[in-house]
Amino acid sequence: MSRPMLSLDDSDGMATLRLSGRLVTDSLGVVEADFARASVQARVLHVDLSNLEALDTGGAWLIADLKARLEKQGVQVEFTEKATPRTDLIATVAAALPSEKGIEDLPRGILPWIAGVGLKTAGVGQSILSLLSFVGQTLASLATTVFRPRRWRTAALVSQMEETGLNAIPIVVLMSFLIGVVLSFQGASQLRQFGAEVFVVDLIAISILRELGILLTAIIVAGRSGSAFTASIGSMKVREELDAMRTLGLDPIEVLVLPRVIALVIVLPILGFIANISGLLGGALMSWSQLNVSPGMFITRLQENTDVWHLAIGMIKAPVFAAIIAIVACWQAMQVRGSADSVGRHTTISVVQSIFLVIAADALFSIFFAEIGV
């Protein structure tokens, strides 16, 4: 079998590629590397096929791929033969070439899996450093603004308080009321077996005031307001509005992040208190209808057996949860890169991360208050 060969002459401003031998699939390995390295400086490349002894679709693909690559570099490729079966085959193969490169299938097996775990772990470490850096920038901007009242953006702060606080009251009230109803109903069905229905008041009061009221409110705010923060700032970044701010000498953190963080820190304790009242009301109504615990008895048990620290613990958690939600949401917005798909992806990530960190912080608070005996 005659081995395929190629000869490239790229001198005197004229480039000619001469092919000879049998350019078929079985022998492509001989010249495949030469085709991959082939490049020309001239504007026109003439391809001479006259010395080819045989050509099949494999060889035609090699020629068509070279032609497509050179044409992307601005080189005009012409064949010395016109309208022959060989050029027709090359044209047919060229028309079937994919316009885009396919996605390479990921390697499989234990070693690639371990490598993937390592890369993801390194990515988590980088994300933590990035988040801490963003927290530092936010605190630095806050410290600068505190001592310069003229730089406070009161209009933006009030607007964010209305959006994150006032407009969130209906859903928070409804959620907390239903949680109180569920706790009372489930507690009643269990305590009735022991004739201890009256203790359902303690169950409702402690669980709502200490944990569920503020925790579920924070989760709702993370899904409602946190996602809105990420989507709005992320969309501004896609439209390059943040770059325009920096060009005008404005700090995006001071203009966009601080009003959202401060607003959420202010309104979340208020929402948490409203959630507590609504949850207790739902529990009281269900206790009255299912256990014949009158509202007067409910209030008396609440006053006698519920320490004010249960309410205080929930209120202490609220500003911390608010800061976590707002900072994570704004940080994820700053990670958006150039497309609407990126905005949607980071919005989802911000909600998931906010809820996770809020629950983790609640667990730490529970351990801390248990250790100090509160």
JSON list of C-alpha atoms in Angstrom, two decimals, residues 29-137:
[
{"chain": "A", "resi": 29, "resn": "GLY", "atom": "CA", "xyz": [-2.31, 7.90, 11.42]},
{"chain": "A", "resi": 30, "resn": "VAL", "atom": "CA", "xyz": [0.75, 8.44, 9.23]},
{"chain": "A", "resi": 31, "resn": "VAL", "atom": "CA", "xyz": [-0.17, 12.00, 8.24]},
{"chain": "A", "resi": 32, "resn": "GLU", "atom": "CA", "xyz": [-2.73, 13.10, 10.87]},
{"chain": "A", "resi": 33, "resn": "ALA", "atom": "CA", "xyz": [-0.12, 14.93, 12.97]},
{"chain": "A", "resi": 34, "resn": "ASP", "atom": "CA", "xyz": [1.25, 16.66, 9.84]},
{"chain": "A", "resi": 35, "resn": "PHE", "atom": "CA", "xyz": [-2.24, 17.91, 8.96]},
{"chain": "A", "resi": 36, "resn": "ALA", "atom": "CA", "xyz": [-2.72, 19.18, 12.53]},
{"chain": "A", "resi": 37, "resn": "ARG", "atom": "CA", "xyz": [0.56, 21.15, 12.37]},
{"chain": "A", "resi": 38, "resn": "ALA", "atom": "CA", "xyz": [0.01, 22.54, 8.86]},
{"chain": "A", "resi": 39, "resn": "SER", "atom": "CA", "xyz": [-0.20, 26.33, 8.68]},
{"chain": "A", "resi": 40, "resn": "VAL", "atom": "CA", "xyz": [0.44, 28.90, 5.99]},
{"chain": "A", "resi": 41, "resn": "GLN", "atom": "CA", "xyz": [1.30, 32.59, 5.84]},
{"chain": "A", "resi": 42, "resn": "ALA", "atom": "CA", "xyz": [-0.08, 33.22, 2.36]},
{"chain": "A", "resi": 43, "resn": "ARG", "atom": "CA", "xyz": [-3.62, 34.43, 1.79]},
{"chain": "A", "resi": 44, "resn": "VAL", "atom": "CA", "xyz": [-4.42, 31.65, -0.71]},
{"chain": "A", "resi": 45, "resn": "LEU", "atom": "CA", "xyz": [-3.62, 27.93, -0.45]},
{"chain": "A", "resi": 46, "resn": "HIS", "atom": "CA", "xyz": [-3.82, 25.70, -3.52]},
{"chain": "A", "resi": 47, "resn": "VAL", "atom": "CA", "xyz": [-4.48, 22.02, -2.77]},
{"chain": "A", "resi": 48, "resn": "ASP", "atom": "CA", "xyz": [-3.19, 19.61, -5.43]},
{"chain": "A", "resi": 49, "resn": "LEU", "atom": "CA", "xyz": [-5.01, 16.27, -5.43]},
{"chain": "A", "resi": 50, "resn": "SER", "atom": "CA", "xyz": [-3.70, 15.01, -8.75]},
{"chain": "A", "resi": 51, "resn": "ASN", "atom": "CA", "xyz": [-1.16, 12.57, -7.25]},
{"chain": "A", "resi": 52, "resn": "LEU", "atom": "CA", "xyz": [-3.61, 10.92, -4.87]},
{"chain": "A", "resi": 53, "resn": "GLU", "atom": "CA", "xyz": [-4.03, 7.21, -5.60]},
{"chain": "A", "resi": 54, "resn": "ALA", "atom": "CA", "xyz": [-7.10, 6.75, -3.36]},
{"chain": "A", "resi": 55, "resn": "LEU", "atom": "CA", "xyz": [-9.34, 8.89, -1.17]},
{"chain": "A", "resi": 56, "resn": "ASP", "atom": "CA", "xyz": [-12.19, 7.83, 1.12]},
{"chain": "A", "resi": 57, "resn": "THR", "atom": "CA", "xyz": [-14.38, 9.67, 3.66]},
{"chain": "A", "resi": 58, "resn": "GLY", "atom": "CA", "xyz": [-11.66, 9.48, 6.33]},
{"chain": "A", "resi": 59, "resn": "GLY", "atom": "CA", "xyz": [-9.15, 11.24, 4.10]},
{"chain": "A", "resi": 60, "resn": "ALA", "atom": "CA", "xyz": [-11.80, 13.68, 2.89]},
{"chain": "A", "resi": 61, "resn": "TRP", "atom": "CA", "xyz": [-12.56, 14.54, 6.54]},
{"chain": "A", "resi": 62, "resn": "LEU", "atom": "CA", "xyz": [-8.88, 15.29, 7.18]},
{"chain": "A", "resi": 63, "resn": "ILE", "atom": "CA", "xyz": [-8.75, 17.64, 4.19]},
{"chain": "A", "resi": 64, "resn": "ALA", "atom": "CA", "xyz": [-12.10, 19.28, 5.02]},
{"chain": "A", "resi": 65, "resn": "ASP", "atom": "CA", "xyz": [-11.04, 19.84, 8.64]},
{"chain": "A", "resi": 66, "resn": "LEU", "atom": "CA", "xyz": [-7.79, 21.47, 7.52]},
{"chain": "A", "resi": 67, "resn": "LYS", "atom": "CA", "xyz": [-9.72, 23.65, 5.07]},
{"chain": "A", "resi": 68, "resn": "ALA", "atom": "CA", "xyz": [-12.17, 24.78, 7.77]},
{"chain": "A", "resi": 69, "resn": "ARG", "atom": "CA", "xyz": [-9.35, 25.57, 10.21]},
{"chain": "A", "resi": 70, "resn": "LEU", "atom": "CA", "xyz": [-7.36, 27.63, 7.70]},
{"chain": "A", "resi": 71, "resn": "GLU", "atom": "CA", "xyz": [-10.42, 29.51, 6.51]},
{"chain": "A", "resi": 72, "resn": "LYS", "atom": "CA", "xyz": [-11.12, 30.58, 10.11]},
{"chain": "A", "resi": 73, "resn": "GLN", "atom": "CA", "xyz": [-7.61, 32.07, 10.04]},
{"chain": "A", "resi": 74, "resn": "GLY", "atom": "CA", "xyz": [-8.44, 34.05, 6.89]},
{"chain": "A", "resi": 75, "resn": "VAL", "atom": "CA", "xyz": [-6.75, 31.74, 4.35]},
{"chain": "A", "resi": 76, "resn": "GLN", "atom": "CA", "xyz": [-8.61, 31.05, 1.12]},
{"chain": "A", "resi": 77, "resn": "VAL", "atom": "CA", "xyz": [-8.35, 27.36, 0.19]},
{"chain": "A", "resi": 78, "resn": "GLU", "atom": "CA", "xyz": [-8.75, 26.33, -3.47]},
{"chain": "A", "resi": 79, "resn": "PHE", "atom": "CA", "xyz": [-8.46, 22.95, -5.20]},
{"chain": "A", "resi": 80, "resn": "THR", "atom": "CA", "xyz": [-6.53, 22.58, -8.43]},
{"chain": "A", "resi": 81, "resn": "GLU", "atom": "CA", "xyz": [-9.12, 20.05, -9.55]},
{"chain": "A", "resi": 82, "resn": "LYS", "atom": "CA", "xyz": [-12.61, 21.39, -10.24]},
{"chain": "A", "resi": 83, "resn": "ALA", "atom": "CA", "xyz": [-15.85, 19.40, -9.94]},
{"chain": "A", "resi": 84, "resn": "THR", "atom": "CA", "xyz": [-14.28, 15.96, -9.70]},
{"chain": "A", "resi": 85, "resn": "PRO", "atom": "CA", "xyz": [-15.51, 13.02, -7.57]},
{"chain": "A", "resi": 86, "resn": "ARG", "atom": "CA", "xyz": [-12.73, 13.80, -5.07]},
{"chain": "A", "resi": 87, "resn": "THR", "atom": "CA", "xyz": [-13.70, 17.44, -4.62]},
{"chain": "A", "resi": 88, "resn": "ASP", "atom": "CA", "xyz": [-17.38, 16.45, -4.47]},
{"chain": "A", "resi": 89, "resn": "LEU", "atom": "CA", "xyz": [-16.58, 13.96, -1.67]},
{"chain": "A", "resi": 90, "resn": "ILE", "atom": "CA", "xyz": [-14.61, 16.61, 0.24]},
{"chain": "A", "resi": 91, "resn": "ALA", "atom": "CA", "xyz": [-17.48, 19.10, -0.16]},
{"chain": "A", "resi": 92, "resn": "THR", "atom": "CA", "xyz": [-20.00, 16.53, 1.10]},
{"chain": "A", "resi": 93, "resn": "VAL", "atom": "CA", "xyz": [-17.87, 15.72, 4.15]},
{"chain": "A", "resi": 94, "resn": "ALA", "atom": "CA", "xyz": [-17.28, 19.45, 4.82]},
{"chain": "A", "resi": 95, "resn": "ALA", "atom": "CA", "xyz": [-21.03, 20.09, 4.81]},
{"chain": "A", "resi": 96, "resn": "ALA", "atom": "CA", "xyz": [-21.47, 17.36, 7.44]},
{"chain": "A", "resi": 97, "resn": "LEU", "atom": "CA", "xyz": [-18.85, 18.77, 9.82]},
{"chain": "A", "resi": 98, "resn": "PRO", "atom": "CA", "xyz": [-20.40, 20.05, 13.10]},
{"chain": "A", "resi": 99, "resn": "SER", "atom": "CA", "xyz": [-20.53, 23.83, 13.43]},
{"chain": "A", "resi": 100, "resn": "GLU", "atom": "CA", "xyz": [-19.59, 23.62, 17.13]},
{"chain": "A", "resi": 101, "resn": "LYS", "atom": "CA", "xyz": [-17.34, 21.36, 19.08]},
{"chain": "A", "resi": 102, "resn": "GLY", "atom": "CA", "xyz": [-19.13, 18.70, 21.07]},
{"chain": "A", "resi": 103, "resn": "ILE", "atom": "CA", "xyz": [-18.97, 18.48, 24.84]},
{"chain": "A", "resi": 104, "resn": "GLU", "atom": "CA", "xyz": [-16.33, 16.03, 25.92]},
{"chain": "A", "resi": 105, "resn": "ASP", "atom": "CA", "xyz": [-17.66, 13.20, 28.03]},
{"chain": "A", "resi": 106, "resn": "LEU", "atom": "CA", "xyz": [-16.34, 13.43, 31.57]},
{"chain": "A", "resi": 107, "resn": "PRO", "atom": "CA", "xyz": [-13.89, 10.72, 32.63]},
{"chain": "A", "resi": 108, "resn": "ARG", "atom": "CA", "xyz": [-15.31, 8.01, 34.82]},
{"chain": "A", "resi": 109, "resn": "GLY", "atom": "CA", "xyz": [-13.85, 5.87, 37.56]},
{"chain": "A", "resi": 110, "resn": "ILE", "atom": "CA", "xyz": [-12.64, 6.22, 41.13]},
{"chain": "A", "resi": 111, "resn": "LEU", "atom": "CA", "xyz": [-9.60, 8.40, 40.38]},
{"chain": "A", "resi": 112, "resn": "PRO", "atom": "CA", "xyz": [-11.52, 11.05, 38.38]},
{"chain": "A", "resi": 113, "resn": "TRP", "atom": "CA", "xyz": [-14.16, 11.04, 41.13]},
{"chain": "A", "resi": 114, "resn": "ILE", "atom": "CA", "xyz": [-11.53, 11.66, 43.82]},
{"chain": "A", "resi": 115, "resn": "ALA", "atom": "CA", "xyz": [-10.01, 14.42, 41.68]},
{"chain": "A", "resi": 116, "resn": "GLY", "atom": "CA", "xyz": [-13.48, 15.98, 41.31]},
{"chain": "A", "resi": 117, "resn": "VAL", "atom": "CA", "xyz": [-14.01, 15.91, 45.06]},
{"chain": "A", "resi": 118, "resn": "GLY", "atom": "CA", "xyz": [-10.65, 17.61, 45.54]},
{"chain": "A", "resi": 119, "resn": "LEU", "atom": "CA", "xyz": [-11.48, 20.34, 43.02]},
{"chain": "A", "resi": 120, "resn": "LYS", "atom": "CA", "xyz": [-14.86, 20.97, 44.63]},
{"chain": "A", "resi": 121, "resn": "THR", "atom": "CA", "xyz": [-13.25, 21.13, 48.08]},
{"chain": "A", "resi": 122, "resn": "ALA", "atom": "CA", "xyz": [-10.72, 23.66, 46.80]},
{"chain": "A", "resi": 123, "resn": "GLY", "atom": "CA", "xyz": [-13.61, 25.60, 45.26]},
{"chain": "A", "resi": 124, "resn": "VAL", "atom": "CA", "xyz": [-15.40, 25.68, 48.61]},
{"chain": "A", "resi": 125, "resn": "GLY", "atom": "CA", "xyz": [-12.25, 27.07, 50.24]},
{"chain": "A", "resi": 126, "resn": "GLN", "atom": "CA", "xyz": [-11.98, 29.79, 47.62]},
{"chain": "A", "resi": 127, "resn": "SER", "atom": "CA", "xyz": [-15.66, 30.64, 48.05]},
{"chain": "A", "resi": 128, "resn": "ILE", "atom": "CA", "xyz": [-15.20, 30.98, 51.82]},
{"chain": "A", "resi": 129, "resn": "LEU", "atom": "CA", "xyz": [-12.25, 33.34, 51.32]},
{"chain": "A", "resi": 130, "resn": "SER", "atom": "CA", "xyz": [-14.23, 35.36, 48.78]},
{"chain": "A", "resi": 131, "resn": "LEU", "atom": "CA", "xyz": [-17.21, 35.61, 51.16]},
{"chain": "A", "resi": 132, "resn": "LEU", "atom": "CA", "xyz": [-14.98, 36.70, 54.05]},
{"chain": "A", "resi": 133, "resn": "SER", "atom": "CA", "xyz": [-13.39, 39.31, 51.81]},
{"chain": "A", "resi": 134, "resn": "PHE", "atom": "CA", "xyz": [-16.83, 40.62, 50.85]},
{"chain": "A", "resi": 135, "resn": "VAL", "atom": "CA", "xyz": [-17.84, 40.75, 54.53]},
{"chain": "A", "resi": 136, "resn": "GLY", "atom": "CA", "xyz": [-14.71, 42.79, 55.23]},
{"chain": "A", "resi": 137, "resn": "GLN", "atom": "CA", "xyz": [-15.49, 45.20, 52.39]}
]
